[in-house]
XYZ file of C-alpha atoms in Angstrom:
241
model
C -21.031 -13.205 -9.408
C -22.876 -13.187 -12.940
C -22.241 -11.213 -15.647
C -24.454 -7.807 -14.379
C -23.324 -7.867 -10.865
C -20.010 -8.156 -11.857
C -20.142 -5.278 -14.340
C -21.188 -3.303 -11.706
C -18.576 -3.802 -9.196
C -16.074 -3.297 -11.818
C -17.514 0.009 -13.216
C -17.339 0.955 -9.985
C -13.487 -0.537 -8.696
C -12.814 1.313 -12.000
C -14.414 4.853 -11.025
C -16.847 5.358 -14.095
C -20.632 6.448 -13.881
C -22.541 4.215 -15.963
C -22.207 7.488 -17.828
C -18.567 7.604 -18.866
C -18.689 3.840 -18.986
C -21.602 4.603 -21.365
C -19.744 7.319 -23.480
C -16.520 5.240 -23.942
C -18.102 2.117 -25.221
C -20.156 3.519 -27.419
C -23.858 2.599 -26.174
C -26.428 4.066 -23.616
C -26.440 4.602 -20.068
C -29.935 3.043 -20.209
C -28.809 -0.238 -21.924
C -25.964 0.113 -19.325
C -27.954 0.200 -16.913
C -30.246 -2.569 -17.661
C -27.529 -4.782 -18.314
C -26.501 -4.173 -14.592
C -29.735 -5.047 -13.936
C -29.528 -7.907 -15.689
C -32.729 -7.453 -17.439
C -30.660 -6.894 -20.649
C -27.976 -9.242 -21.928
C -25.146 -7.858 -24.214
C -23.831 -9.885 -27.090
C -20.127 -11.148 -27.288
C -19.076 -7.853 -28.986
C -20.247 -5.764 -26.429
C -18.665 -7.580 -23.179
C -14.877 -7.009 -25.661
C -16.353 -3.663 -26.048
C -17.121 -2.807 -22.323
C -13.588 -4.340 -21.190
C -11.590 -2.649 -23.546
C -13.693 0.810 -22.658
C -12.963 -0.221 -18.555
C -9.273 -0.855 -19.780
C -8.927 -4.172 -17.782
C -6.478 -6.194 -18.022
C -7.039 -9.076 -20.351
C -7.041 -12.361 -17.606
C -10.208 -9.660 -16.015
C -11.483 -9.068 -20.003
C -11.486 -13.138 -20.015
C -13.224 -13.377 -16.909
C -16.094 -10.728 -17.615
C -16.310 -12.803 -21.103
C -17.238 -15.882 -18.839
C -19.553 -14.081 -16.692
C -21.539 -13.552 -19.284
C -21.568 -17.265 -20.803
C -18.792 -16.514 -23.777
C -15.564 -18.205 -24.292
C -12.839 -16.353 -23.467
C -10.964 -14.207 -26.193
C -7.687 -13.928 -25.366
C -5.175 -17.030 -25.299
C -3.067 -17.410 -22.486
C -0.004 -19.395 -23.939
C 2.977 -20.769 -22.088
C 5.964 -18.401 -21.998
C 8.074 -21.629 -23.486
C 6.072 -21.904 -26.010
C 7.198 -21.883 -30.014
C 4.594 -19.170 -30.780
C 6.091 -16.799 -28.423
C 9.995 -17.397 -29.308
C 10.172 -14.090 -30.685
C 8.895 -12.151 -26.939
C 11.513 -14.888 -25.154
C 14.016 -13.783 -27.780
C 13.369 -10.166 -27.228
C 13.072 -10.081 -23.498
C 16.518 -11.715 -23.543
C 18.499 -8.924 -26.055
C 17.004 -6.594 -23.638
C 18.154 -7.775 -20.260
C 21.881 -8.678 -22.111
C 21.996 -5.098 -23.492
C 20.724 -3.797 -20.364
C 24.168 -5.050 -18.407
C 26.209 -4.441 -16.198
C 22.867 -3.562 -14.168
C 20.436 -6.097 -13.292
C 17.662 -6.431 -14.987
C 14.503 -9.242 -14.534
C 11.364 -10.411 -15.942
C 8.564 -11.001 -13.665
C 4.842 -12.444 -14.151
C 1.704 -11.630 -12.385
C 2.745 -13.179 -9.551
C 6.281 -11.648 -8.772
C 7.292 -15.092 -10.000
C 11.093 -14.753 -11.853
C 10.756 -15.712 -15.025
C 14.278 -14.135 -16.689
C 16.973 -12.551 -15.909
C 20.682 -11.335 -16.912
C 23.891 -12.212 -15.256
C 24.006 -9.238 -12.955
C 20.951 -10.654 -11.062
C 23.325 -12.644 -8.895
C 25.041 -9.201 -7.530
C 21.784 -8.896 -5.838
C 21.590 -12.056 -4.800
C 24.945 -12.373 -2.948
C 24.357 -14.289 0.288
C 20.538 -15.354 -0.127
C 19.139 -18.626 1.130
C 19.344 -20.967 -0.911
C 15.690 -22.113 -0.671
C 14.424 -18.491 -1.473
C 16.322 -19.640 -5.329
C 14.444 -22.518 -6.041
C 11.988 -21.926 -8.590
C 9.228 -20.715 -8.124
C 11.291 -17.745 -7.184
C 9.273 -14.770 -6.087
C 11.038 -11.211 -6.183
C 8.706 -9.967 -3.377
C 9.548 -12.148 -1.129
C 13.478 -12.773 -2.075
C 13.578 -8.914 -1.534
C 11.635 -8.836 2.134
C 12.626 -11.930 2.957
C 14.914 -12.225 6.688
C 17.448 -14.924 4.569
C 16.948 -13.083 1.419
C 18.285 -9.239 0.381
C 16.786 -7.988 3.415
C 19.652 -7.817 5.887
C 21.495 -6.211 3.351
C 19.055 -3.210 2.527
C 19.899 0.076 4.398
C 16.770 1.573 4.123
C 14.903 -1.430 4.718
C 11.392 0.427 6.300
C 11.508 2.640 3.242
C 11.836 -0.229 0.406
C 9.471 -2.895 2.051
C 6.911 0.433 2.021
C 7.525 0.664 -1.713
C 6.938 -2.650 -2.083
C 3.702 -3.403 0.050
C 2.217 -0.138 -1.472
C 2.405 -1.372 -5.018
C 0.588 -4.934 -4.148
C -2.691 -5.905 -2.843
C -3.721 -6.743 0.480
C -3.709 -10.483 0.153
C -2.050 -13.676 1.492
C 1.398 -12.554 0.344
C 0.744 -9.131 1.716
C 0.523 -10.520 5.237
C 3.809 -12.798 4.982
C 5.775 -9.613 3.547
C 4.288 -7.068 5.906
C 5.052 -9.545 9.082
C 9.092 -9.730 7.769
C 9.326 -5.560 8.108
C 8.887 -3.290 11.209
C 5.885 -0.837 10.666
C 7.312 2.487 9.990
C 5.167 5.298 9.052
C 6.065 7.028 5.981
C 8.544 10.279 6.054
C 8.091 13.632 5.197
C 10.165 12.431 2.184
C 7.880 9.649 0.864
C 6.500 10.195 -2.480
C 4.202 6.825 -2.638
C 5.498 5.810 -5.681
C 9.123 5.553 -5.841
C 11.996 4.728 -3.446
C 16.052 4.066 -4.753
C 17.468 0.891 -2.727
C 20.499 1.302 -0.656
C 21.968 -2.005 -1.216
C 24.903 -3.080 0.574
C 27.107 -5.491 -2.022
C 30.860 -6.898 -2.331
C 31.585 -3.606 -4.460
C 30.046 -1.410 -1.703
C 27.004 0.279 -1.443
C 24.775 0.491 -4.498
C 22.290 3.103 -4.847
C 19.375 1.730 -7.593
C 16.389 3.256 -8.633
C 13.754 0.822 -10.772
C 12.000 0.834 -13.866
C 9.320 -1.269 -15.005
C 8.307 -1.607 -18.968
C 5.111 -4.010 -19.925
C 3.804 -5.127 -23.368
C 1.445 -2.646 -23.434
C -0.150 -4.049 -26.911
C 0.148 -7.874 -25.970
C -3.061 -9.767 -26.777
C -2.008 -12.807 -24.756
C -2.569 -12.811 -21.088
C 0.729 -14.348 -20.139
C 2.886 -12.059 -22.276
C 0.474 -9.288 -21.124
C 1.514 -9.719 -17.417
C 5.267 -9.660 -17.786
C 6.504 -7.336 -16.464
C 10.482 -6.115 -16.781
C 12.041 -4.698 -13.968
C 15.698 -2.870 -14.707
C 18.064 -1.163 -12.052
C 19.409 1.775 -12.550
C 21.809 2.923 -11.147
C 21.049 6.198 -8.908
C 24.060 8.294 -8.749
C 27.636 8.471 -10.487
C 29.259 6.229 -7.777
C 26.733 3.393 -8.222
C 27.418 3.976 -12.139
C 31.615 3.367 -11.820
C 30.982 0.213 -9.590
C 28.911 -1.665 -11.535
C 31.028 -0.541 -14.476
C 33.943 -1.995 -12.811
C-alpha cells in the first residue's frame, strides 16, 4: 500500500477519527484527510509526527516512514552489538537478581534471546530439538515434546497464550497442539497462573512482562522480559529450596 492508503488503515486498526488523529498530532482533519486521499503529501516531520500521535510501534513508525518515500528513523541494531552492551548488561543483572524464579527475554518473535539459570526448571524433560536456537517460547510452551505434558491446566494456558498473539502461521501450529476448550466462567482474558508439574512438585506461576518503554531502537524496543512469579506461599518455599 502507499503512504495514504496505509494511513488510513492504520488510523483505523488504531480506532481514531481522522479527528482525534487530527487533535493529537497537531494538524487538521482536512490536511488529514487529504493526505488519505493522497492529494496532499506530508513532509518527513509529519509521518514521525503522525506515528508517534498513532503510538505505533517503531518497526510500524519505520514502515509508514517508507510508505511515504523517507528513510527510516529508527535504527534497528543487533542485540550483540557494542552500542547496546549496556541493555545486554542490564537485562542480565535483572534476570540474576530476579532468581530463584525464572525469568527470560524474548523478541518480537517469541524467539529466546536470555535467560537465568532457573529457566532449565521449566525445561525439565523437553525435546531436545525444541532447544536449539532459534528457540521459540510459544511453541516450547504448547509444544506435545515441550512443557506441554507437564501443564495441568493445559486448555486454560494455551488460551492465554493464543489470545495474546495474532492469527497467523504460528497461530495455526499452536492452536492444532491444544484441544479447543471454550473459556470458563473463570476466564478473565488476560491472565492465567500455570500449574506446572516439576521435580520439586507442582509450581503455581503467574507472569509478568516489562518492555523498554522509551527504547528508540526497534530491536531493543521489542524485547520483551517475561518473569515468573511465583503464585502462592507453597510455590514461594520450593523454589526457595
Amino acid at each position: 500500500m502507499d503512504f495514504s492508503q496505509t494511513l488510513r488503515a492504520t488510523r483505523q486498526r488504531r480506532h481514531l477519527s481522522q479527528l482525534d488523529l487530527a487533535l493529537r498530532a497537531g494538524t487538521t482533519q482536512r490536511h488529514l484527510s487529504f493526505m488519505e486521499s493522497g492529494r496532499s503529501r506530508p513532509g518527513r516531520t509529519m509521518v514521525v509526527r503522525l506515528g508517534e500521535s498513532m503510538e505505533l510501534p517503531l518497526r510500524e513508525r519505520n514502515d509508514l516512514l517508507l510508505s511515504a518515500g523517507y528513510a527510516p528513523v529508527y535504527p534497528q541494531t543487533p542485540l550483540d552489538d557494542p552500542s547496546l552492551e549496556h541493555v545486554r548488561t542490564a537485562l542480565g543483572h535483572i534476570l540474576a537478581g530476579h532468581l530463584p524464579y525464572p525469568a527470560i527475554v524474548v523478541d518480537a518473535g517469541h524467539d529466546l534471546v536470555l535467560a537465568n539459570d532457573a529457566f532449565g526448571l521449566l525445561t525439565e524433560g523437553v525435546a531436545e530439538h525444541l532447544l536449539r536456537p532459534p528457540v521459540n517460547v510459544l511453541r516450547l510452551s504448547l509444544h506435545p515434546e515441550g512443557l506441554a505434558p507437564r501443564i495441568v491446566n493445559l486448555a486454560q494456558w494455551a488460551r492465554h497464550i493464543l489470545d495474546r498473539i495474532p492469527h497467523d502461521d504460528l497461530y495455526d501450529e499452536l492452536s492444532g497442539y491444544v484441544p479447543h476448550a471454550a473459556p470458563g466462567p473463570d476466564h478473565v482474558g488476560f491472565a492465567a497462573p500455570i500449574r506446572l508439574r516439576s521435580t520439586l512438585g507442582e509450581l503455581r506461576l503467574t507472569t509478568t512482562i516489562t518492555t523498554f518503554a522509551t527504547a528508540l531502537d526497534v530491536t531493543v524496543a521489542e524485547l520483551k522480559l517475561e518473569a515468573f512469579l511465583p503464585a502462592d506461599t507453597t510455590t514461594a518455599a520450593l523454589l526457595a529450596g
